[in-house]
């Protein structure tokens, strides 16, 4: 049965994740000619990141439901735009039908992405956007302002609304993290309750565990009065948690951010972090695949006002500037993290 779910879903609806039945699927879309699969490339920021592996699982789930889709999961070994450009050029040469990109740089990828679209390939971005000229639409996991501001509020509560705090991000060019950081800074400047808080530094761990760990140690050393760190990256938050634990700083330096429950469960349960937030990356990969499938089949244009059927995720509406926004993030604490850790 076809189900219609509002694009901006209430947290209550989101909390039902995992209990969604895998219905909808094939009934939403026309079957392709027998034998010819729709080849969908999922191009991630970098390989070896658990967040994107969950995205891949969601893409494979959608492919299984649709029946005539092949997922090609690719990404550079480190999170660079150059690596992604090289992969896009290869994907053009191998004539894939569609590409979903989580961008390491919103502008640097535009020429390659445009070239792909000129070759008839349907290109969307998800998670971390490509600038408008280089994609049909961007699928955002949640509202940018909401994510940014709530990250800073979460940290403020943890540090008791005063003292020095820092941000440990992914790469310096990442579209999504930079947009969130902008709102974190706005919240800090605009919220009168945060007047006694100071942003000591923004550092970049490049979504590499090793570099993130080293950057966290650097923050401890450079800012001896540091009271809290927020990491808007699953890789960064797990590495920072380990650094806090290894240095015996649990309780002295608070940690918030966006993390995978599966990677953060032990740290949240032991009190290294009082809580983290995230959306379901499986749903992101699943939805991206359905969107691309419908674009390839000519069922949708992806233009503003379009409504795209996405299986168990319902209908995805495309808004201004080709922006499709999914739902509100979940928050995880020691009471509920185990349940989610089993999923992603
Ligand atoms: C990392 C990546 C990804 C981001 C998550 C929160 O895995 O940087 O783009 O959305 O963290």
Short mmCIF file of N, CA, C and O and ligand atoms in Angstrom, two decimals, residues 45 49-52 102-103 126-128 141 170-171 174 176-177 180 207 231-236 258-260 277-279 284, ligand 1:
data_model
loop_
_atom_site.label_atom_id
_atom_site.label_comp_id
_atom_site.label_asym_id
_atom_site.label_seq_id
_atom_site.Cartn_x
_atom_site.Cartn_y
_atom_site.Cartn_z
N UNK A 45 31.61 10.68 0.97
CA UNK A 45 32.76 11.55 1.25
C UNK A 45 34.06 10.77 1.30
O UNK A 45 35.08 11.18 0.77
N UNK A 49 33.85 4.95 6.57
CA UNK A 49 33.04 5.71 7.53
C UNK A 49 31.74 4.95 7.76
O UNK A 49 30.96 4.73 6.83
N UNK A 50 31.50 4.55 9.01
CA UNK A 50 30.32 3.75 9.35
C UNK A 50 29.00 4.42 8.98
O UNK A 50 28.03 3.75 8.65
N UNK A 51 28.98 5.75 9.01
CA UNK A 51 27.77 6.49 8.63
C UNK A 51 27.41 6.16 7.18
O UNK A 51 26.26 5.84 6.87
N UNK A 52 28.41 6.19 6.30
CA UNK A 52 28.13 5.94 4.89
C UNK A 52 27.90 4.46 4.61
O UNK A 52 27.22 4.10 3.65
N UNK A 102 27.47 12.73 -1.64
CA UNK A 102 27.65 13.49 -0.41
C UNK A 102 28.97 14.24 -0.59
O UNK A 102 30.06 13.64 -0.61
N UNK A 103 28.88 15.56 -0.75
CA UNK A 103 30.00 16.33 -1.28
C UNK A 103 31.06 16.74 -0.25
O UNK A 103 30.72 17.20 0.83
N UNK A 126 23.09 14.31 -1.45
CA UNK A 126 22.40 13.95 -0.21
C UNK A 126 23.39 14.21 0.91
O UNK A 126 24.59 14.25 0.70
N UNK A 127 22.91 14.42 2.13
CA UNK A 127 23.77 14.60 3.30
C UNK A 127 24.57 15.90 3.22
O UNK A 127 24.32 16.83 3.97
N UNK A 128 25.51 15.98 2.32
CA UNK A 128 26.36 17.17 2.16
C UNK A 128 26.22 17.65 0.71
O UNK A 128 26.62 16.93 -0.22
N UNK A 141 19.14 15.58 5.43
CA UNK A 141 18.56 14.71 6.45
C UNK A 141 17.64 15.44 7.40
O UNK A 141 16.73 14.86 7.97
N UNK A 170 34.52 18.04 10.58
CA UNK A 170 35.05 17.09 9.58
C UNK A 170 36.09 17.85 8.75
O UNK A 170 37.07 18.33 9.31
N UNK A 171 35.88 17.99 7.43
CA UNK A 171 36.85 18.77 6.64
C UNK A 171 36.43 20.25 6.62
O UNK A 171 35.27 20.57 6.82
N UNK A 174 33.59 20.92 3.99
CA UNK A 174 32.35 20.13 3.96
C UNK A 174 31.12 21.04 3.98
O UNK A 174 30.98 21.88 4.86
N UNK A 176 27.91 20.36 4.56
CA UNK A 176 26.95 20.19 5.68
C UNK A 176 27.54 20.73 6.99
O UNK A 176 26.91 21.55 7.66
N UNK A 177 28.74 20.31 7.35
CA UNK A 177 29.30 20.78 8.62
C UNK A 177 29.44 22.30 8.65
O UNK A 177 29.13 22.93 9.65
N UNK A 180 26.14 23.90 9.34
CA UNK A 180 25.72 23.72 10.74
C UNK A 180 26.53 24.63 11.66
O UNK A 180 25.98 25.24 12.59
N UNK A 207 37.24 13.92 9.03
CA UNK A 207 36.57 12.62 9.05
C UNK A 207 37.56 11.46 9.00
O UNK A 207 37.28 10.39 8.44
N UNK A 231 30.97 17.91 18.25
CA UNK A 231 31.51 17.39 16.99
C UNK A 231 30.36 17.08 16.05
O UNK A 231 29.65 16.09 16.26
N UNK A 232 30.16 17.88 15.01
CA UNK A 232 29.07 17.61 14.08
C UNK A 232 29.46 16.56 13.04
O UNK A 232 29.13 16.67 11.86
N UNK A 233 30.16 15.55 13.46
CA UNK A 233 30.60 14.47 12.58
C UNK A 233 30.71 13.18 13.37
O UNK A 233 31.28 13.17 14.47
N UNK A 234 30.19 12.12 12.79
CA UNK A 234 30.19 10.83 13.49
C UNK A 234 31.62 10.33 13.74
O UNK A 234 31.89 9.72 14.76
N UNK A 235 32.51 10.61 12.78
CA UNK A 235 33.89 10.16 12.93
C UNK A 235 34.57 10.96 14.04
O UNK A 235 35.23 10.42 14.93
N UNK A 236 34.37 12.27 13.98
CA UNK A 236 35.00 13.17 14.95
C UNK A 236 34.52 12.93 16.37
O UNK A 236 35.31 12.95 17.33
N UNK A 258 27.05 14.88 16.71
CA UNK A 258 26.28 13.95 15.90
C UNK A 258 27.04 12.64 15.84
O UNK A 258 28.18 12.61 15.36
N UNK A 259 26.44 11.59 16.34
CA UNK A 259 27.18 10.33 16.38
C UNK A 259 26.31 9.14 16.05
O UNK A 259 25.09 9.17 16.23
N UNK A 260 26.96 8.09 15.58
CA UNK A 260 26.25 6.83 15.34
C UNK A 260 26.07 6.13 16.68
O UNK A 260 27.07 5.88 17.37
N UNK A 277 23.20 13.22 18.97
CA UNK A 277 22.02 13.24 18.11
C UNK A 277 22.40 12.69 16.73
O UNK A 277 23.58 12.61 16.39
N UNK A 278 21.43 12.30 15.98
CA UNK A 278 21.63 11.91 14.57
C UNK A 278 20.29 11.53 13.95
O UNK A 278 19.30 11.37 14.66
N UNK A 279 20.29 11.41 12.64
CA UNK A 279 19.14 10.90 11.90
C UNK A 279 19.51 9.50 11.46
O UNK A 279 20.63 9.04 11.71
N UNK A 284 18.46 7.63 4.65
CA UNK A 284 19.04 8.58 3.69
C UNK A 284 19.45 7.86 2.39
O UNK A 284 19.18 8.33 1.28
C1 LIG B 1 30.10 12.12 9.13
C2 LIG B 1 30.04 12.76 7.78
C3 LIG B 1 28.63 13.02 7.31
C4 LIG B 1 27.80 13.64 8.40
C5 LIG B 1 27.85 12.83 9.65
C6 LIG B 1 27.05 13.46 10.78
O1 LIG B 1 29.88 10.76 9.05
O2 LIG B 1 30.76 13.95 7.81
O3 LIG B 1 28.64 13.83 6.18
O4 LIG B 1 26.47 13.84 8.00
O5 LIG B 1 29.20 12.70 10.06
#
